[in-house]
C-alpha angles and dihedrals in degrees: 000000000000093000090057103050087050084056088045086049096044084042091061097029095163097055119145099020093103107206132132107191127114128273094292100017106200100057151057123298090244091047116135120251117275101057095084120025138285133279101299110022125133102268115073133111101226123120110300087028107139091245089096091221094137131075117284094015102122093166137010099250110095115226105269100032087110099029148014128241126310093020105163101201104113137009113296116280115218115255124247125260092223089050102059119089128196118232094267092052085044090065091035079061097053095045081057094057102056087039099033073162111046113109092194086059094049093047091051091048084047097047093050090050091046101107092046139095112313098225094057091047090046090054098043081056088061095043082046090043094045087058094041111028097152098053117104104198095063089042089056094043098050089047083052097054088046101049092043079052087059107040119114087024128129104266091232096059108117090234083078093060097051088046081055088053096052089051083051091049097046096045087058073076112020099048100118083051107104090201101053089048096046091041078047101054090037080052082060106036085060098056087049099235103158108184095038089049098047090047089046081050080059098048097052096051086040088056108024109076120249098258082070108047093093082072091058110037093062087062107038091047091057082050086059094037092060099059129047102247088129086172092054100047088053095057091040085049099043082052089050090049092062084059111038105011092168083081097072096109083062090059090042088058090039088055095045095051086038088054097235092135095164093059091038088057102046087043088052089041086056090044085057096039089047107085095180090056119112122195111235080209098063084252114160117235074252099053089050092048078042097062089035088061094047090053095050094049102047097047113027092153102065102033097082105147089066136057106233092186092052093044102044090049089049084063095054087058088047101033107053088160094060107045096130102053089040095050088046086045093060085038084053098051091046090056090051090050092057092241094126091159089057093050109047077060095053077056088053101041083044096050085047097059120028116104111199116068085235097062090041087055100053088039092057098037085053093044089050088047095063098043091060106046088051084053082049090043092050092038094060090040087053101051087056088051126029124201140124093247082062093045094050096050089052096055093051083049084056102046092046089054095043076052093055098051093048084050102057102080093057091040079058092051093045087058095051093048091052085058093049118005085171079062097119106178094051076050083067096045096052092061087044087068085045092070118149086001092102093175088057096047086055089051109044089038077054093050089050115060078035090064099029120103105192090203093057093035136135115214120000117310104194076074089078093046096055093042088059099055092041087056086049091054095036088068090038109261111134106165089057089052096050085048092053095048093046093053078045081068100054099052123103106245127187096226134045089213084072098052102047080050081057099050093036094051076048087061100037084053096065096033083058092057101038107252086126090167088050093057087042076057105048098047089043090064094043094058099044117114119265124229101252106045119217144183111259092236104051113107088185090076121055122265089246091059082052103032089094087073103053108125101206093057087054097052088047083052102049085045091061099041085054093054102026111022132045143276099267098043087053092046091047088051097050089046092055090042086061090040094060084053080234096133143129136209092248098044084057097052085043087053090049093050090051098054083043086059098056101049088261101131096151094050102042080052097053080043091063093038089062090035076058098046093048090059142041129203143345091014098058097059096093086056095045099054089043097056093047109049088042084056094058094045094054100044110015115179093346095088095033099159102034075052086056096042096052082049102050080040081059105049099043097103110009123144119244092248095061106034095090094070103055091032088066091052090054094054098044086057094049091051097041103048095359149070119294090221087055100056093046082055088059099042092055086048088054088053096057093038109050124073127291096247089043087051095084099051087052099051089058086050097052091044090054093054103038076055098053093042101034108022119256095278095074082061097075094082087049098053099037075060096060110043085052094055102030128090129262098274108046089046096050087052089043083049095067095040087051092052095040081051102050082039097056083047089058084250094135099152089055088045082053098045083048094054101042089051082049090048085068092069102031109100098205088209083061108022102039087143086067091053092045088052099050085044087049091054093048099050085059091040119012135073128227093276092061098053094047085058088054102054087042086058095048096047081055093055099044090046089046081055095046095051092093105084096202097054087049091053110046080045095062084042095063097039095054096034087071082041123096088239136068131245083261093071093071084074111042117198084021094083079137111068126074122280086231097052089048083061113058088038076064096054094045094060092050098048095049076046083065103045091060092055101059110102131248089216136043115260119267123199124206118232120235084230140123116228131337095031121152143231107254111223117282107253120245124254101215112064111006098191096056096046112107126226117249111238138219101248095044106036117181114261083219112106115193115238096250137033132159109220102236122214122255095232087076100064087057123209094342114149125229109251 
C-alpha cells in the first residue's frame, strides 16, 4: 500500500495548506498570470483543493498529510471518492512515476480518463501541465476540454471566467503560439465581451511576430464589424491598412455601409489617384472612379473634403467611353444638392458634347426624367397653393419640357454628325428636320459643304451641292442656284462621277427652265478639253483635268446635239466620243441610228466598223448583230460577198453562246440571195459552233430546211449525223422522226433498221413510248416473225440493262419495298436466307434468261417491197450507234445464213418501186 499512498500524496499535492481562495487569490478574476501560482500549487479550488467544497472533504487536511499509511493514532477516516484509482489508472500512475516527463505517458492517462468526471480530468490537466508547463499540445488540449465544459452556458456563469484564467495561465507560456491566441480572442467574441476582446486583439499583435498578423486581423476586423463601434473599427482598420493597404477596398466597403460617406470618398479618391494600386476584387481604375462617382453623386452633402464637380468632369476627360453615366452622375449631384438650375445645364451642356447614341440616350432619359419629376414636383405643390404666379411657372416647366422632346431628333442628328461631320447622307437629314424653317435650310446646307471633305466623305457629296441649288430654284432663285453650281464645279471632288452629276444637274437646270442654248453652252465647256490632259483613272491629277473624259457628260451632250444642235455638230460630238475610245455599245449602235436617219448608210456603217474595232467579245455582240442585219436590209443581195465577208469576220472568234445567232442570219442570206449549198454549209457549221444544249435545236432547224430546199430525202445524212453525235434524249426523239419519216416514204426496212439501232439505248423499264411505238409499227407492217424479233431484242436490252447486280438490286428494292410483302416473298419456302442473297439469286436467273436469248444467227428484216427485193445488211452486234443502214441502191453482197420466204399476202396492197 505504500505506492498507493505516494499516488495518493503527488494526486493532492496542495494538502494542508488550507486555503480556499481561486488560482492567484489576491486578485481579480481577469488578472494575468503571475499574481497567484503556477499550475498545481496549493491553492487552487479544483477538486482535492483543501477548501473542503466537494463531497467527503471534512477538513482541509488530506489523509496522509500527518502520517503515512497504515498510522494507527485515531479511528479510520473514510477514504475519499477522487482518491481512489482503479487498477488501469493505477498502472497509468506508475508509469508516471519512472517518466514524471513523458507527454506521451500523460495523453494516454488523459485519453483513458477521457470519458470520465471533469474535475478529475481537469485536475489531472494541471498535475500533467506543472510538470510540463512549456508543452502545447497539452495546453491546447486541455483549452479545448474547458472551453467544450463551458459551451452552451450562460455567459455569465463563473466557469467562464476560470476558463478565461486558464487561457491567461497558459498564454504566460504559449504567447508566441498564433492558435492559442486566435482560439483565446474567439473564446471571447463569443461571450461578447467588447472591451476585454478588443484589448486581447491588442496583446496578440503586440506578441506574435508580424509574419503572423495576417492570422489575427481577419479575425479582429470581423470583432469590430459585429458591433456598432464605428470609431473603433476605423482605428482598428486604418492600423490594418499599414500593414496590408491593398484592403482598402475592405475599409471602403466597411465605411459605406458605416455611413461615413466623406472618408469613404477621400479613401476611394486615393485608390483612383494610386496607379500602382491593384484591386484584390478583380475592380478596373474605371469601376473604382465609377463608384466614386456614385458616391459623390448620391450623397453631396456629406462628402466635404472633396470637389464632385471637378472630379466628375476629370473623368469625362479620362473616361471617353463613359461620358453619358458620368455626365448624369454630376446632373445627379447637383439634383441632391438642391441646385436644379445648375444641373438642367450640366444636361445641355451634356446633350451638346457627347459624341456615341448611347451616351446621348442616357444623357436625355435622364434629362426627361428630371424635368418631369420637377413638373410632378411643382403639380403636387400647386394644388396646395393656388396662384397665377404657380400656374405660370407650371406652364414654362411644361413648355420647356414640349421643347425637349421636338428637340430630340435633331439633338440625335447633331450626335451623329459629331461623329462624322463628312457623314452626307445625316447632312440631309438634318435639313429634313429643318423643314418650313428656310433661314435654317441656307444655313445648314451652308454648314455642309463648309464641313464636307469630299475626299474623306461618306455618301456622295456632290448630293448636297445639288440639293442647295434645287432649293435655290425651287423658291425661285435662279441666279443663286447658278452661283452655287458654278462654285460645284471648282471643288476637288474624289470622284469624277460627281463631278460629271454636278455639271449634268447644270445642264437639266436650265433645260428645265428653257434656256436650251445655255445648257448647249454649259455641257460644251465642260467637255472641252483642259489644258493639262490626263488619264480618267488616275487619282494623282484633279477631277477637272479628267472630267473630259466622263462618259456620262458626252452622252448628255450628244442627246442634246441630236434635239437641239445640227447635224454636223452631233456628228462631231459622236466622232470625239469614239476618239476618246469612251464609248459604249449602245452609244455605237445610237450613233449608227442617227447616221441611218439622215440618209447617211456608208457612214452609219463605218460608224459600227470602228464601234467593232474599239471591243471584243462578248460586248461587241449588240453591235454586231445590229450592223449586220442593218447591212442585209440595205443591200440585200446587191453586195453578196461583202455581205460574206462581214459575216465570216463575225464569226471568227465568237463565242459559242453567241454564234447561233449569227449563224441564222447567214443562212437566211444565203437562202434568200444565195446559194442553197451554201447555206447548208452554214447550217452544218452552225451545228458544230453553237453550244451543246443549243445542237439539238439546230439540228431540227437544218432538217427543216434541207427539207424545204432539197426534199426530205436529202435529210437522211443529217440526220444519220445527229443522232450519231447527240445525247441520248434528243436521239432517241430524231429516231422516231427519222422512222416516221422513212415510214411515211414506204422504207420500212430502214424504219426498222432505225428502230432496231434506237432499241440499243431505249431502257424498256423508262422508254416504254419508244417500245409502243416500234409494237405499234409492227403490228401495220410487220408478220409474226417480226414481232417476235422484236420481243427477242427487247428482252436483250432489258437483260443488257439488268447485267449490272447492284442496279437490279437497289431497283427491286425499291419496287417491293412499296409492295405489302417483303423482299423474302420472291422466294417463297426460302424465309430463311438473306435478302441480299434472294436477290442476286434473282439476277442470276435473269441474266442465264438472257443468254438464251441471245441468238445463234444474225437478224434478218423483211422489206415492205414487191419482187426483186433484197436482204439489208445484217446489223452489227458491237456498237450499235455507230453501225450504217443498208440502202436500197447499194445493197450489201453479204447474205445472212438463214431467211424464211414470207408470203406476199402479208405486205398488203405495197407496190413494187
Amino acid at each position: 500500500m505504500a505506492a498507493a499512498a505516494e499516488m495518493a500524496a503527488r494526486e493532492e499535492p496542495g494538502a494542508g495548506s488550507g486555503s480556499g481562495s481561486e488560482p492567484g487569490s489576491g486578485s481579480e478574476p481577469g488578472a494575468e498570470p503571475g499574481a497567484g501560482s503556477e499550475p498545481g500549487s496549493g491553492s487552487g479550488s479544483e477538486p482535492g483543493s483543501g477548501s473542503g467544497s466537494e463531497p467527503g472533504s471534512g477538513s482541509g487536511a488530506e489523509p496522509g498529510a500527518g502520517a503515512g499509511p497504515g498510522a494507527g493514532a485515531g479511528p479510520a477516516r473514510p477514504e475519499r471518492p477522487e482518491l481512489s484509482f482503479e487498477e488501469e489508472e493505477v498502472q497509468h500512475e506508475e508509469e508516471l512515476l519512472r517518466n514524471p516527463f513523458s507527454v506521451r505517458c500523460w495523453l494516454r492517462y488523459i485519453q483513458a480518463r477521457h470519458k470520465g468526471p471533469r474535475h478529475r480530468l481537469n485536475l489531472l490537466y494541471e498535475r500533467a501541465l506543472r510538470e510540463l508547463p512549456g508543452s502545447y499540445k497539452l495546453w491546447y488540449q486541455y483549452l479545448r476540454q474547458r472551453r467544450h465544459q463551458v459551451k452552451g452556458r450562460c455567459p455569465t456563469d463563473p466557469a467562464f471566467e476560470e476558463a478565461n484564467a486558464v487561457h491567461e495561465r497558459a498564454l504566460v507560456f504559449m504567447h508566441k503560439m498564433p492558435r492559442i491566441w486566435l482560439d483565446y480572442c474567439q473564446f471571447l467574441v463569443d461571450q461578447g465581451r467588447v472591451t476585454r476582446t478588443r484589448r486581447t486583439f491588442d496583446r496578440a499583435l503586440r506578441a506574435l511576430p508580424i509574419t503572423q498578423h495576417h492570422r489575427v486581423w481577419p479575425l479582429y476586423l470581423q470583432f469590430v464589424r459585429r458591433h456598432p463601434l464605428p470609431e473603433t473599427a476605423v482605428r482598428v482598420y486604418r492600423r490594418f491598412l499599414k500593414l496590408s493597404p491593398e484592403s482598402a477596398e475592405e475599409y471602403v466597403g466597411y465605411l459605406v455601409a458605416a455611413g461615413r460617406w466623406d472618408e469613404a470618398a477621400r479613401r476611394l479618391a486615393q485608390l483612383v489617384n494610386d496607379e500602382r494600386f491593384v484591386s484584390k476584387e478583380g475592380k478596373s481604375n474605371y469601376q473604382l472612379w465609377q463608384e466614386l462617382c456614385e458616391l459623390l453623386s448620391q450623397h453631396p452633402e456629406a462628402v466635404r473634403s472633396l470637389d464632385a464637380g471637378a472630379i466628375i468632369r476629370g473623368g469625362l476627360t479620362r473616361f471617353t467611353d463613359q461620358r453619358g453615366r458620368l455626365w448624369g452622375a454630376l446632373a445627379d449631384c447637383y439634383i441632391r444638392s438642391g441646385h436644379f438650375e445648375k444641373a438642367r445645364d450640366v444636361y445641355e451642356e451634356a446633350v451638346q458634347t457627347v459624341m456615341t447614341v448611347r451616351d446621348f440616350t442616357q444623357v436625355f432619359d435622364s434629362y426627361a426624367q428630371f424635368e418631369e419629376s420637377v413638373i410632378a414636383a411643382r403639380m403636387e405643390t400647386g394644388t396646395a397653393r393656388d396662384g397665377d404666379e404657380e400656374e405660370v411657372e407650371l406652364e414654362l416647366r411644361l413648355a420647356r419640357f414640349e421643347a425637349l422632346m421636338s428637340r430630340r431628333p435633331l439633338l440625335l442628328n447633331s450626335v451623329l454628325l459629331r461623329q462624322n461631320p463628312h457623314n452626307v447622307h445625316e447632312w440631309h437629314k438634318r435639313v429634313q428636320l429643318y423643314e418650313g424653317r428656310p433661314e435654317q435650310i441656307i444655313k445648314t446646307y451652308t454648314e455642309a459643304v463648309r464641313t464636307v471633305d469630299p475626299l474623306q466623305a461618306t455618301g456622295r457629296p456632290h448630293g448636297l451641292w445639288v440639293a442647295f441649288a434645287r432649293f435655290y430654284e425651287d423658291n425661285g432663285q435662279l441666279d443663286d442656284a447658278r452661283t452655287i453650281l458654278t462654285k460645284a464645279t471648282r471643288v476637288r471632288f474624289r470622284h469624277v462621277e460627281d463631278l460629271a452629276a454636278i455639271w449634268c444637274e447644270f445642264g437639266e437646270m436650265e433645260l428645265r427652265h428653257h434656256n436650251y442654248e445655255e445648257a448647249l453652252r454649259i455641257l460644251r465647256k465642260a467637255t472641252a478639253l483642259p489644258a493639262r490632259r490626263a488619264e480618267y483613272f488616275d487619282s494623282s491629277e484633279p477631277v477637272q483635268n479628267r472630267l473630259y473624259k466622263s462618259l456620262k457628260v458626252w452622252a448628255m451632250l450628244a442627246d442634246l446635239e441630236e434635239s437641239l444642235g445640227t447635224f454636223q455638230s452631233t456628228k462631231a460630238v459622236y466622232d470625239r466620243i469614239l476618239d476618246l475610245r469612251i464609248a459604249t455599245p449602245q452609244i455605237v449602235i445610237n450613233y449608227g441610228l442617227f447616221l441611218e436617219e439622215h440618209g447617211y448608210f456608208e457612214e452609219s456603217f463605218k460608224a459600227y466598223e470602228r464601234g467593232i474595232a474599239l471591243f471584243r467579245w462578248p460586248n461587241v455582240a449588240d453591235v454586231w448583230h445590229t450592223y449586220l442585219s442593218k447591212f442585209v436590209a440595205r443591200y440585200g443581195g446587191r453586195k453578196l460577198e461583202r455581205a460574206r465577208d462581214l459575216f465570216e469576220q463575225a464569226l471568227d472568234g465568237c463565242p459559242p453562246a453567241y454564234a447561233k445567232t449569227i449563224f441564222l442570219l447567214y443562212a437566211g442570206l444565203e437562202e434568200r440571195w444565195g446559194l442553197a449549198r451554201h447555206a447548208m454549209g452554214v447550217y452544218e457549221r452552225a451545228t458544230r459552233a453553237v453550244l451543246p444544249h443549243q445542237r439539238h435545236e439546230m439540228f431540227n432547224i437544218y432538217i427543216k430546211r434541207a427539207a424545204e430546199l432539197y426534199g426530205v430525202t436529202h435529210t437522211r445524212p443529217i440526220y444519220q449525223k445527229a443522232i450519231e453525235e447527240l445525247g441520248d434524249d434528243a436521239a432517241r426523239e430524231l429516231c422516231l422522226r427519222f422512222a416516221d419519216m422513212e415510214c411515211k416514204l414506204g422504207e420500212v426496212d430502214r424504219a426498222r433498221a432505225i428502230y432496231t439501232y434506237c432499241s440499243q439505248i431505249c431502257d424498256p423499264r423508262i422508254t416504254a413510248t419508244f417500245w409502243q411505238t416500234w409494237k405499234d409499227f409492227e403490228i401495220r407492217h410487220g408478220n409474226e416473225d417480226t414481232i417476235r424479233e422484236m420481243l427477242r431484242i427487247k428482252r436483250s436490252v432489258q437483260a443488257t440493262y439488268n447485267t449490272q447486280v447492284n442496279f437490279m438490286a437497289s431497283q427491286m428494292l425499291k419496287v417491293y419495298s412499296n409492295a405489302t410483302g417483303t423482299v423474302s416473298d420472291l422466294a417463297p419456302g426460302q424465309s430463311g436466307l438473306d435478302d441480299m442473297k434472294l436477290l442476286e439469286q434473282r439476277a442470276e436467273q435473269m441474266a442465264a434468261e438472257a443468254q438464251r436469248d441471245v441468238p445463234k444467227a444474225k437478224v434478218l428484216f423483211v422489206r415492205a417491197e414487191g419482187r426483186g427485193r433484197r436482204w439489208p445488211p445484217c446489223p452489227s452486234r458491237g456498237t450499235p450507234r455507230r453501225s450504217t443502214w443498208g440502202t436500197r441502191t447499194s445493197p450489201s453482197p453479204t447474205r445472212c445464213s438463214w431467211s424464211k420466204q414470207v408470203p406476199a399476202s402479208v405486205f398488203g396492197g405495197l407496190k413494187d418501186d
